[in-house]
Short mmCIF file of C-alpha atoms in Angstrom, two decimals:
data_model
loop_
_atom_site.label_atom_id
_atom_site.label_comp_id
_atom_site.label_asym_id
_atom_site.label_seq_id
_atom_site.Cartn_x
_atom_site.Cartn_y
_atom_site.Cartn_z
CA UNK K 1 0.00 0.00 0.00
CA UNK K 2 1.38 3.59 -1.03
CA UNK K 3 0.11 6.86 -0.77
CA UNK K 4 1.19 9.79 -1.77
CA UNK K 5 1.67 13.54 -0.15
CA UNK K 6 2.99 16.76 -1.79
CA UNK K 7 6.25 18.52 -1.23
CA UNK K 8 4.88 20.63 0.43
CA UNK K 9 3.45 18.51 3.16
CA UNK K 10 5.51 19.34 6.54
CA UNK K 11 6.93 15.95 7.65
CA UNK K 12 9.28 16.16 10.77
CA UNK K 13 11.66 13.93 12.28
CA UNK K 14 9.16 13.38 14.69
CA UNK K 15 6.19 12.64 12.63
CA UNK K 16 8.64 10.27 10.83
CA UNK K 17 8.74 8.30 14.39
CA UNK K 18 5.04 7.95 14.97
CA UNK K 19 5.19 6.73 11.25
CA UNK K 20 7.31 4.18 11.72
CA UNK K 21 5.09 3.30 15.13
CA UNK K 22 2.49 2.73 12.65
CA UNK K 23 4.31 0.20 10.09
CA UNK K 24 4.75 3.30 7.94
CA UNK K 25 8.04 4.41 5.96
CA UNK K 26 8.52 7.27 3.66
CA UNK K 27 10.20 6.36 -0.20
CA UNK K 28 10.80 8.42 -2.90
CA UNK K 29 10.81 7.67 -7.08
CA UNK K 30 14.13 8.95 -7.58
CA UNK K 31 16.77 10.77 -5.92
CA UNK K 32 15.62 13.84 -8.32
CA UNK K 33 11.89 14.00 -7.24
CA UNK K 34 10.82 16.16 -4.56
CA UNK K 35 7.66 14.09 -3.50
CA UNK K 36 7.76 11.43 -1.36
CA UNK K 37 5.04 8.65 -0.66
CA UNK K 38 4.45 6.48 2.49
CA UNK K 39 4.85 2.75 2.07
CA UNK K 40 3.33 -0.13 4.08
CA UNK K 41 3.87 -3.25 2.29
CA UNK K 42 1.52 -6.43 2.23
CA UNK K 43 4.48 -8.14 3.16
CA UNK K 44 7.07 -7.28 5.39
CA UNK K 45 10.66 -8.12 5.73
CA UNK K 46 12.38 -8.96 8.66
CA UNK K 47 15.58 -11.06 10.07
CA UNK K 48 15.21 -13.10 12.77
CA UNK K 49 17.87 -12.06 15.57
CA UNK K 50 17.84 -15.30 16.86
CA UNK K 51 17.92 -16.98 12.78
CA UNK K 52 20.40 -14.68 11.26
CA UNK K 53 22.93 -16.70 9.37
CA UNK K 54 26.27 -16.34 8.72
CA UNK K 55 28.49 -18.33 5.67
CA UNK K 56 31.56 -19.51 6.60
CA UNK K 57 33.48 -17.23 4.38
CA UNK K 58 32.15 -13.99 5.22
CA UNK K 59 32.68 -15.13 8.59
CA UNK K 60 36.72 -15.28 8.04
CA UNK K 61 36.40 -11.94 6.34
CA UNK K 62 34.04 -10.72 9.91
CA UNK K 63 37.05 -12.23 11.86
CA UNK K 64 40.06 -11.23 10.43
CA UNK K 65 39.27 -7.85 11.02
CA UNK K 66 40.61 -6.56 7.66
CA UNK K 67 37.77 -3.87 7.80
CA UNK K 68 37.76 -1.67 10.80
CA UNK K 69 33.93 -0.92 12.07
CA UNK K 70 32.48 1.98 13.61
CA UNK K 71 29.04 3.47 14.31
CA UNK K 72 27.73 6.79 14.29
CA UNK K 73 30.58 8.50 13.59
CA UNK K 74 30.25 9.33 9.77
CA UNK K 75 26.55 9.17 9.66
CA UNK K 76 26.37 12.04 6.37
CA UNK K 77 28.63 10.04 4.77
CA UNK K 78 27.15 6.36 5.09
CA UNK K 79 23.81 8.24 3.52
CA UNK K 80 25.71 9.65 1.07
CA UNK K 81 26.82 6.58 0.28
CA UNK K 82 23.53 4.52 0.61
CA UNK K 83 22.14 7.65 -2.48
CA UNK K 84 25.03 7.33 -4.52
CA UNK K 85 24.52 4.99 -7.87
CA UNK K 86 25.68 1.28 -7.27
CA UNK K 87 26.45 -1.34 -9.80
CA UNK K 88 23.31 -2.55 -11.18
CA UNK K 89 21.60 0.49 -9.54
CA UNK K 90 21.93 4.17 -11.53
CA UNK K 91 19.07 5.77 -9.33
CA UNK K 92 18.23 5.57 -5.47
CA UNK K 93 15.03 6.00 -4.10
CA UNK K 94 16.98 8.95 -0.97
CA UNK K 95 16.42 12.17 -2.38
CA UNK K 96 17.42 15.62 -0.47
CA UNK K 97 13.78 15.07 1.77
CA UNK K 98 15.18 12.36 2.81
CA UNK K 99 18.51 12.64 3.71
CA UNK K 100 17.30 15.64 5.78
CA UNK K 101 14.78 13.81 7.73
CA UNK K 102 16.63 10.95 8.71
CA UNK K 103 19.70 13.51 9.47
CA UNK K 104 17.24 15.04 12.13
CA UNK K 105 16.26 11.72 13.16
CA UNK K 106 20.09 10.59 13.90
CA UNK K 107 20.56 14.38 15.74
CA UNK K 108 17.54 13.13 17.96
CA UNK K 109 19.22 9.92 18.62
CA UNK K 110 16.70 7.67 16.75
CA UNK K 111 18.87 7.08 13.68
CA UNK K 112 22.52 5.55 13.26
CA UNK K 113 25.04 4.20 11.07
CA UNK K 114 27.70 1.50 11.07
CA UNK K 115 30.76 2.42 9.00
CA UNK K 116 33.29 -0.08 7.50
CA UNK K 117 36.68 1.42 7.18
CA UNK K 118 39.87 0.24 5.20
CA UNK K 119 43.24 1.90 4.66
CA UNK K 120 41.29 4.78 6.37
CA UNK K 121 38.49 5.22 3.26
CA UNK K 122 34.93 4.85 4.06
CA UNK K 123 34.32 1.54 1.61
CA UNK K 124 31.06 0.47 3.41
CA UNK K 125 27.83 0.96 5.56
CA UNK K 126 24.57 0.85 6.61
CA UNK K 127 22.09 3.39 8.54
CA UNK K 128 18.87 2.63 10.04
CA UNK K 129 15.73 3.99 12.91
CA UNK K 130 15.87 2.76 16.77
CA UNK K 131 12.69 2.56 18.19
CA UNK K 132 11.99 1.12 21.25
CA UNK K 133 13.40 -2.36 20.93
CA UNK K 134 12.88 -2.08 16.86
CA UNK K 135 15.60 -1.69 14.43
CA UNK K 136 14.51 -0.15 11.00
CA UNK K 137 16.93 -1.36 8.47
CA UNK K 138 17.12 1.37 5.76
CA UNK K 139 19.74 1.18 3.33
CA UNK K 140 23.53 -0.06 2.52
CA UNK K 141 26.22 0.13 0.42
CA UNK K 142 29.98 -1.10 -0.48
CA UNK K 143 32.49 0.25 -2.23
CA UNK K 144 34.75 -2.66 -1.89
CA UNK K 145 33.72 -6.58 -1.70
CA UNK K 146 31.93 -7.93 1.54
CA UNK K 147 32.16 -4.18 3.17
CA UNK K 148 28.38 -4.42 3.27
CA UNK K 149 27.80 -7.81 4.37
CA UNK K 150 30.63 -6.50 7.39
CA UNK K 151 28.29 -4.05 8.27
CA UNK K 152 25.46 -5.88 8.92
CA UNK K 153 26.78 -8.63 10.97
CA UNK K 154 28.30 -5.54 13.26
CA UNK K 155 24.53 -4.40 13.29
CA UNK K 156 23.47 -7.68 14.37
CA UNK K 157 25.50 -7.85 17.10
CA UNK K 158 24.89 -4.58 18.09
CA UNK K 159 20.70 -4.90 18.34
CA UNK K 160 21.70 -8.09 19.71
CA UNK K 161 23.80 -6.84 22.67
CA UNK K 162 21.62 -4.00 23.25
CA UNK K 163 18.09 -5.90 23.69
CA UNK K 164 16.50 -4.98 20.53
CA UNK K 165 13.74 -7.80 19.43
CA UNK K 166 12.71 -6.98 15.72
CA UNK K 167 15.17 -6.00 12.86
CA UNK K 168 12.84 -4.51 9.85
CA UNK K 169 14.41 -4.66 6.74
CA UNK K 170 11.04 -3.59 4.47
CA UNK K 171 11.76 -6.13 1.96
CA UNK K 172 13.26 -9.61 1.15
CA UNK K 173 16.01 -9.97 -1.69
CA UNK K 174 17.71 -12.73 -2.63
CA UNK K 175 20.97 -11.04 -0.67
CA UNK K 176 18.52 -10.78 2.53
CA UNK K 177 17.55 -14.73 2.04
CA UNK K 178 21.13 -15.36 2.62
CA UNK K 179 21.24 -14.12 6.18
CA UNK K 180 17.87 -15.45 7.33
CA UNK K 181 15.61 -12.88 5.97
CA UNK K 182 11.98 -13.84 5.43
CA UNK K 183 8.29 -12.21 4.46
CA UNK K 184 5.53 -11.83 6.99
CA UNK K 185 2.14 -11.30 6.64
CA UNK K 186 1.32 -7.03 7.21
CA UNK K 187 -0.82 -8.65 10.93
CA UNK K 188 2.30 -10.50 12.23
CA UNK K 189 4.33 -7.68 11.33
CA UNK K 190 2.05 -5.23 13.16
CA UNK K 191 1.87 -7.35 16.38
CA UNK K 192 6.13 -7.96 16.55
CA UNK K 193 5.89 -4.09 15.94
CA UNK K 194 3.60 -3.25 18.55
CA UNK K 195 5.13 -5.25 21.24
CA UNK K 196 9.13 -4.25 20.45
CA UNK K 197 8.05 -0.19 20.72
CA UNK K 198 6.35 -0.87 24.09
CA UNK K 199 8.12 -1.13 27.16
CA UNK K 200 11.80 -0.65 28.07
CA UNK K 201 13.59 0.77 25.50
CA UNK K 202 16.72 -1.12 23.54
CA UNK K 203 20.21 0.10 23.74
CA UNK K 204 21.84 0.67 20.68
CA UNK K 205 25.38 1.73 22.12
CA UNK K 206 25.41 -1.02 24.51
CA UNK K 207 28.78 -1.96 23.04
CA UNK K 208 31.41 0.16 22.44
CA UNK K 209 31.39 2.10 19.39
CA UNK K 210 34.01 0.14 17.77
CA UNK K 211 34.36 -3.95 18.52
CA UNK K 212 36.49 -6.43 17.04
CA UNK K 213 35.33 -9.49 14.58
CA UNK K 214 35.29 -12.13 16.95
CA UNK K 215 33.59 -10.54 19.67
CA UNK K 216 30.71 -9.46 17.27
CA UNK K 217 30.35 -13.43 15.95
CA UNK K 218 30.69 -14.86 19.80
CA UNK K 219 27.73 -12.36 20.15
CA UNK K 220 25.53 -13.49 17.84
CA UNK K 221 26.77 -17.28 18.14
CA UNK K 222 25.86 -16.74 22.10
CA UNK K 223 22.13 -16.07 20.73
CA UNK K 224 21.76 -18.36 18.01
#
């Protein structure tokens, strides 16, 4: 289900949170249009904390630490990154609305990033909404092989450590599948929502804001 508001329809940071309360998410068409539209798919994807998978060789590449992690502390850039045209992607669906919302969510403390480093370049990452004991998955990119993949098993970790329940990730791909993703129905969805935003609230920096390889797979191994 989508439906559409004008530009010139005030959306805050903070309506963007009651939004996501709902099951809601804003998208745009391209990174040139204006508009955006609210989203609230039939079927929702999510990853199983306690399901996500791991493949052997990523985890060598998660262990060996070639990549240095990090979260939060280049949170412009990793959404710069996330907008910028990808192999087998020209356009992005995070035009300048949307950058600048989920900036003023991050500056409220509802929105972070996880940044994979090497050689000291930015070649990775991933940003996403906190709220409650719900992660909101929102977009990723690489620049260099596995840098992506890197980031996300750091993010599992993380929600993992820091008593989230439910990681969103909107939809299922065929790179989701690989780590455990699946589709539920829009009623399940709604009922893991309502019970991971009530209550005591998650705590995504738990962990310090940098961890090594192993320490984030004994984490997730420890749940799993």
């Amino acid at each position: 289900m989508t439906t559409r508001e004008s530009a010139a329809s005030e959306i805050t940071p903070e309506v963007l949170l009651r939004a996501y309360a709902c099951g809601i998410f804003p998208m745009a068409e391209s990174a040139g249009d204006p508009t955006l539209f609210w989203v609230e798919p039939e079927m929702r994807g999510v990853i199983p904390l306690d399901g996500f998978r791991i493949a052997s060789r990523l985890a060598r590449t998660v262990r060996s630490d070639n990549f240095r992690v990090s979260v939060d502390t280049a949170f412009k850039a990793v959404i710069a990154g996330c907008a910028a045209p990808q192999p087998g992607r020209d356009d992005t669906w995070i035009n300048k609305r949307i950058r600048d919302l989920y900036l003023g969510l991050h500056e409220l403390g509802h929105c972070h990033s996880v940044e994979v480093w090497q050689d000291g370049d930015l070649v990775g990452g991933l940003y996403g909404v906190s709220l409650g004991r719900a992660f909101f998955g929102e977009s990723m990119f690489h620049r260099v092989r596995d840098a992506s993949k890197v980031a996300l098993v750091h993010l599992v970790a993380r929600l993992i450590a820091g008593g989230f329940e439910l990681l969103d990730t909107q939809y299922v791909t065929e790179h989701l599948r690989r780590f455990g993703a699946v589709e539920i129905p829009r009623r399940r969805y709604r009922a893991l929502l309502d019970k991971a935003i009530a209550g005591e609230q998650a705590d995504f920096m738990r962990l310090p804001s940098s961890i090594g390889g192993a320490e984030a797979l004994a984490i997730i191994a420890k749940r799993n």
